Amino acid sequence: MIAEKTNTAQQIIDAISPKAGKVGFIPDNVLTNAMLYLENKGIPTNKHEDYKYCNVDAILKKEFKNIKQELKTISSVNEFKLEDTVTLVVVNGNYSAELSDKIVLKGLHINSLNNLDAEGKKQIASIADAESDAFIALNSAFSGQGFHLKIEKNAQLQIPLHVIYISSCEGEALVNPRNIIELEANSEATIIEHQIAFGTGKTFTNFLSEKIVKENAKLTSYSIQDEKENGFSVNTNQVKVERYAKYDNTTITLSGQLVRNNHNVVLAGENSEAHLNGLFMTGNTQLVDNHTLMDHQVPNCESNELYKGVINDKSTGVFNGKIFVRKDAQKTNAYQSSKNILLSDDGTINTKPQLEIYADDVKCSHGTSTGKIDESAMFYLNARGISKESANRILLNAFAGEVINKLEVDSVKEYVEKRLGF
Amino acid sequence: MISIKNLHASVDGKEILKGINLEVKAGEIHAIMGPNGSGKSTLSSVLAGKEDYEVTEGEVTFNGKDLLDMDPDVRAKEGLFLAFQYPVEIPGVSNINFLKTALNEKRAYEGKGPVEAKDFLALVKEKQKLVELDGKLANRSVNEGFSGGEKKRNEIFQMAMLEPKLAILDETDSGLDIDALRVVANGVNTLKTKENAYIVITHYQRLLDHIVPDFVHILYNGKIVKSGGKELALELEAKGYDEVKKQFETI
């Protein structure tokens, strides 16, 4: 008797494999392990502790019944360009030199993952372990022509890079963008990673970025998800921060039916620092799930997290933040805060801070709050002649502003505010 | 201007206002005095439209329109202003943007276009001077970190900006030192015209030395038990509220 195939991972593999071609840059052993992981563990259901509120398996089963992988190309990205930034474009996981700005910036090197030298190749899958998570495995098995972005030693990129990731297909498709962003010692850059979906099809974007911030370098990173109602995505950032280096990320979820962000930061060198900020404003039946892991491996590091959510209609927001302080990581300072506003009776917010501390001389704290719009503030504004609708917008803007103000590139901030109706 | 007839209101099922009657005409200043718990703040909240209060009986007409039928923002747009006893702090909302929004919504309601940036700033400067409000406060978040006196002056500053027809000052004197009291009173007196009116709610007579009322009403146990001229406030100050309580206990 032949058992009916119920494994979502297997279905995806069967659907994509014939069209994916061979992934050239992934080392053979990683590829094998990734496939084995998928075969054995599959796509996580809500029985998996890390996916308790985000049953990707069920969502994929329901929404992606017929993955045809008919990917579409794009002729222009002008409408998505942001002022005072350099645009780089990735279409369905493939870097597009044609659509990207043709500007040479001193100290910036862009390369395809396929064309890396031996030294560069060593970085592939060096911090994103294909056996640690199904989506890293899936990406490792099927990513297209990912790109490598390097900021040279001592270089300070004067203009922010705006990387637009476009997922576009007819019917249903799975897209696996992948990159490595490397900041060499003493370098500095601001990189905006902006995900959009285009066209009539439904896309499942399984994004993976490995970010390496070397000694005394500073990476300011903005992640913006805006894939609209046909967009489903799991976005993984694996970040390694070395001695005296600094990593700042602000993640803004503007749209997307499913957005799951896995932001895993390893503070690997002493005196390094990481800040993660996040904002999600959800509506309809959206599910936005932010998972962070702040792994303090060595002493004298600092981390800070601030995530804010506004949940409306029947949507669901999740924040799960884990701070891991290893035995040797004395003098760690780690803070985490999650604040949420529930606008509707049918909305759901799940927040879960997790502190695992194995060192004894540390300062760690976390806080979480969920409430409604402050009624006394609402009445005060109304009593000055401001309508309920405007007052609502003003108060939500004030709430979200704490995160939006972290966006130091004006055009990005304006774009986000406009998209949120502020 | 405003006509309150047999107004009854309760909060959480408990009746606080038990039949208020009050008539205020343009150009008049009415003071409402009364002991703690008599219903003074409830009256101002009900008139401004706070949702926690339920009007169970009576009617309020404001310039010929049914006030109780209007949303709080419409009452303000129609020219009602409440100076809060406890102004609310709103972190993240700049005082100046808040005022601009309020002013422009009112203008839109009156069929006017938004105020020019230049005119708005000139107006802000002029009105700030009136209540001696530090210009820096305008750019801060609404009432956040303001001292008690600054909050009250900010209320009068907003009133000056919005130019209401009827302003209700709810214990604006509470928490004010003598100097701040004088500043606030001067502001109010300067803004007084023949076309607008004030209801001044206060516990003490001292504010009425500076803002001289045409009528004084004593509110006790949810009703106006006595009305008179400004001399009534002095009488009350001399005898204290115990006299009132004794006299009207049975009501």
mmCIF file of N, CA and C in Angstrom, chain A residues 278-279 281 306 308-310 339-341 373-374 377-378 381 389-406 413 417 420-422, chain B residues 89-95 97-98 140-142 144:
data_model
loop_
_atom_site.group_PDB
_atom_site.id
_atom_site.type_symbol
_atom_site.label_atom_id
_atom_site.label_comp_id
_atom_site.label_asym_id
_atom_site.label_seq_id
_atom_site.Cartn_x
_atom_site.Cartn_y
_atom_site.Cartn_z
ATOM 1 N N GLY A 278 11.341 46.792 16.195
ATOM 2 C CA GLY A 278 10.360 46.274 15.259
ATOM 3 C C GLY A 278 9.007 46.936 15.418
ATOM 4 N N LEU A 279 8.322 47.047 14.281
ATOM 5 C CA LEU A 279 6.956 47.580 14.304
ATOM 6 C C LEU A 279 6.094 46.778 13.344
ATOM 7 N N MET A 281 1.914 46.593 12.133
ATOM 8 C CA MET A 281 0.541 47.060 12.277
ATOM 9 C C MET A 281 -0.294 46.157 11.396
ATOM 10 N N LEU A 306 13.324 46.545 21.074
ATOM 11 C CA LEU A 306 12.032 47.209 21.269
ATOM 12 C C LEU A 306 11.109 46.813 20.123
ATOM 13 N N LYS A 308 7.088 46.810 18.760
ATOM 14 C CA LYS A 308 5.747 47.352 19.004
ATOM 15 C C LYS A 308 4.762 46.810 17.984
ATOM 16 N N GLY A 309 3.587 46.474 18.433
ATOM 17 C CA GLY A 309 2.575 45.938 17.541
ATOM 18 C C GLY A 309 1.238 46.635 17.719
ATOM 19 N N VAL A 310 0.554 46.840 16.596
ATOM 20 C CA VAL A 310 -0.820 47.346 16.635
ATOM 21 C C VAL A 310 -1.671 46.330 15.888
ATOM 22 N N LYS A 339 5.679 46.116 23.324
ATOM 23 C CA LYS A 339 4.469 46.871 23.675
ATOM 24 C C LYS A 339 3.452 46.740 22.550
ATOM 25 N N ASN A 340 2.233 46.529 22.924
ATOM 26 C CA ASN A 340 1.221 46.274 21.894
ATOM 27 C C ASN A 340 -0.085 46.993 22.186
ATOM 28 N N ILE A 341 -0.765 47.332 21.099
ATOM 29 C CA ILE A 341 -2.116 47.894 21.216
ATOM 30 C C ILE A 341 -3.069 46.991 20.444
ATOM 31 N N ILE A 373 -6.178 51.734 23.050
ATOM 32 C CA ILE A 373 -5.904 53.170 22.908
ATOM 33 C C ILE A 373 -6.297 53.851 24.222
ATOM 34 N N ASP A 374 -5.434 54.732 24.702
ATOM 35 C CA ASP A 374 -5.671 55.423 25.963
ATOM 36 C C ASP A 374 -6.924 56.304 25.853
ATOM 37 N N ALA A 377 -6.617 60.072 26.781
ATOM 38 C CA ALA A 377 -5.953 60.847 25.729
ATOM 39 C C ALA A 377 -6.920 61.070 24.567
ATOM 40 N N MET A 378 -7.682 60.026 24.246
ATOM 41 C CA MET A 378 -8.670 60.123 23.167
ATOM 42 C C MET A 378 -9.684 61.229 23.471
ATOM 43 N N LEU A 381 -8.224 64.772 23.131
ATOM 44 C CA LEU A 381 -8.118 65.221 21.736
ATOM 45 C C LEU A 381 -9.501 65.559 21.166
ATOM 46 N N GLU A 389 -11.504 59.640 14.395
ATOM 47 C CA GLU A 389 -10.636 59.061 13.378
ATOM 48 C C GLU A 389 -9.239 59.699 13.389
ATOM 49 N N SER A 390 -9.214 61.028 13.406
ATOM 50 C CA SER A 390 -7.908 61.703 13.438
ATOM 51 C C SER A 390 -7.181 61.418 14.733
ATOM 52 N N ALA A 391 -7.927 61.431 15.839
ATOM 53 C CA ALA A 391 -7.311 61.206 17.144
ATOM 54 C C ALA A 391 -6.680 59.814 17.195
ATOM 55 N N ASN A 392 -7.389 58.862 16.627
ATOM 56 C CA ASN A 392 -6.882 57.495 16.538
ATOM 57 C C ASN A 392 -5.549 57.466 15.800
ATOM 58 N N ARG A 393 -5.534 58.169 14.664
ATOM 59 C CA ARG A 393 -4.320 58.198 13.848
ATOM 60 C C ARG A 393 -3.179 58.890 14.613
ATOM 61 N N ILE A 394 -3.511 59.978 15.278
ATOM 62 C CA ILE A 394 -2.495 60.720 16.036
ATOM 63 C C ILE A 394 -1.907 59.852 17.148
ATOM 64 N N LEU A 395 -2.781 59.148 17.851
ATOM 65 C CA LEU A 395 -2.310 58.350 18.986
ATOM 66 C C LEU A 395 -1.522 57.118 18.521
ATOM 67 N N LEU A 396 -1.952 56.516 17.421
ATOM 68 C CA LEU A 396 -1.203 55.373 16.891
ATOM 69 C C LEU A 396 0.140 55.817 16.341
ATOM 70 N N ASN A 397 0.142 56.968 15.701
ATOM 71 C CA ASN A 397 1.392 57.527 15.185
ATOM 72 C C ASN A 397 2.371 57.776 16.330
ATOM 73 N N ALA A 398 1.836 58.290 17.439
ATOM 74 C CA ALA A 398 2.693 58.551 18.595
ATOM 75 C C ALA A 398 3.257 57.241 19.148
ATOM 76 N N PHE A 399 2.422 56.225 19.161
ATOM 77 C CA PHE A 399 2.849 54.906 19.661
ATOM 78 C C PHE A 399 3.912 54.310 18.745
ATOM 79 N N ALA A 400 3.633 54.338 17.449
ATOM 80 C CA ALA A 400 4.546 53.737 16.475
ATOM 81 C C ALA A 400 5.801 54.583 16.281
ATOM 82 N N GLY A 401 5.669 55.885 16.578
ATOM 83 C CA GLY A 401 6.764 56.819 16.335
ATOM 84 C C GLY A 401 8.065 56.435 17.008
ATOM 85 N N GLU A 402 7.952 55.823 18.162
ATOM 86 C CA GLU A 402 9.151 55.424 18.903
ATOM 87 C C GLU A 402 10.028 54.489 18.061
ATOM 88 N N VAL A 403 9.382 53.656 17.252
ATOM 89 C CA VAL A 403 10.133 52.751 16.370
ATOM 90 C C VAL A 403 10.456 53.454 15.035
ATOM 91 N N ILE A 404 9.466 54.138 14.463
ATOM 92 C CA ILE A 404 9.677 54.789 13.159
ATOM 93 C C ILE A 404 10.836 55.799 13.229
ATOM 94 N N ASN A 405 10.951 56.458 14.390
ATOM 95 C CA ASN A 405 12.019 57.454 14.530
ATOM 96 C C ASN A 405 13.417 56.851 14.533
ATOM 97 N N LYS A 406 13.490 55.530 14.615
ATOM 98 C CA LYS A 406 14.805 54.878 14.521
ATOM 99 C C LYS A 406 15.298 54.861 13.074
ATOM 100 N N LYS A 413 11.917 56.756 6.126
ATOM 101 C CA LYS A 413 10.962 57.150 7.159
ATOM 102 C C LYS A 413 9.676 57.678 6.521
ATOM 103 N N GLU A 417 5.954 56.064 6.824
ATOM 104 C CA GLU A 417 4.850 56.849 7.384
ATOM 105 C C GLU A 417 3.690 56.957 6.401
ATOM 106 N N LEU A 420 1.781 53.760 6.192
ATOM 107 C CA LEU A 420 0.973 53.493 7.383
ATOM 108 C C LEU A 420 -0.140 54.524 7.562
ATOM 109 N N GLY A 421 -0.197 55.501 6.660
ATOM 110 C CA GLY A 421 -1.273 56.494 6.714
ATOM 111 C C GLY A 421 -1.060 57.570 7.765
ATOM 112 N N PHE A 422 0.190 57.806 8.172
ATOM 113 C CA PHE A 422 0.442 58.855 9.182
ATOM 114 C C PHE A 422 0.719 60.195 8.513
ATOM 115 N N GLU B 89 -1.480 63.964 29.778
ATOM 116 C CA GLU B 89 -0.179 63.912 29.111
ATOM 117 C C GLU B 89 -0.249 62.929 27.944
ATOM 118 N N ILE B 90 0.187 63.360 26.775
ATOM 119 C CA ILE B 90 0.147 62.467 25.612
ATOM 120 C C ILE B 90 1.544 62.362 25.002
ATOM 121 N N PRO B 91 2.327 61.398 25.441
ATOM 122 C CA PRO B 91 3.690 61.250 24.931
ATOM 123 C C PRO B 91 3.691 60.989 23.422
ATOM 124 N N GLY B 92 4.631 61.592 22.732
ATOM 125 C CA GLY B 92 4.790 61.324 21.302
ATOM 126 C C GLY B 92 3.935 62.201 20.395
ATOM 127 N N VAL B 93 3.051 63.011 20.998
ATOM 128 C CA VAL B 93 2.230 63.917 20.172
ATOM 129 C C VAL B 93 2.680 65.345 20.475
ATOM 130 N N SER B 94 3.233 66.027 19.478
ATOM 131 C CA SER B 94 3.756 67.359 19.773
ATOM 132 C C SER B 94 2.606 68.338 19.966
ATOM 133 N N ASN B 95 2.799 69.196 20.968
ATOM 134 C CA ASN B 95 1.818 70.196 21.350
ATOM 135 C C ASN B 95 1.376 71.015 20.132
ATOM 136 N N ASN B 97 1.671 70.318 16.809
ATOM 137 C CA ASN B 97 0.938 69.580 15.775
ATOM 138 C C ASN B 97 -0.491 69.286 16.207
ATOM 139 N N PHE B 98 -0.614 68.983 17.475
ATOM 140 C CA PHE B 98 -1.929 68.715 18.048
ATOM 141 C C PHE B 98 -2.838 69.944 17.882
ATOM 142 N N ARG B 140 7.250 70.414 22.647
ATOM 143 C CA ARG B 140 7.286 69.186 23.455
ATOM 144 C C ARG B 140 5.990 68.408 23.252
ATOM 145 N N SER B 141 5.991 67.164 23.768
ATOM 146 C CA SER B 141 4.768 66.367 23.710
ATOM 147 C C SER B 141 3.704 66.998 24.595
ATOM 148 N N VAL B 142 2.454 66.799 24.209
ATOM 149 C CA VAL B 142 1.334 67.431 24.909
ATOM 150 C C VAL B 142 1.389 67.166 26.422
ATOM 151 N N GLU B 144 3.464 66.652 28.479
ATOM 152 C CA GLU B 144 4.410 65.688 29.065
ATOM 153 C C GLU B 144 5.528 66.412 29.796
#
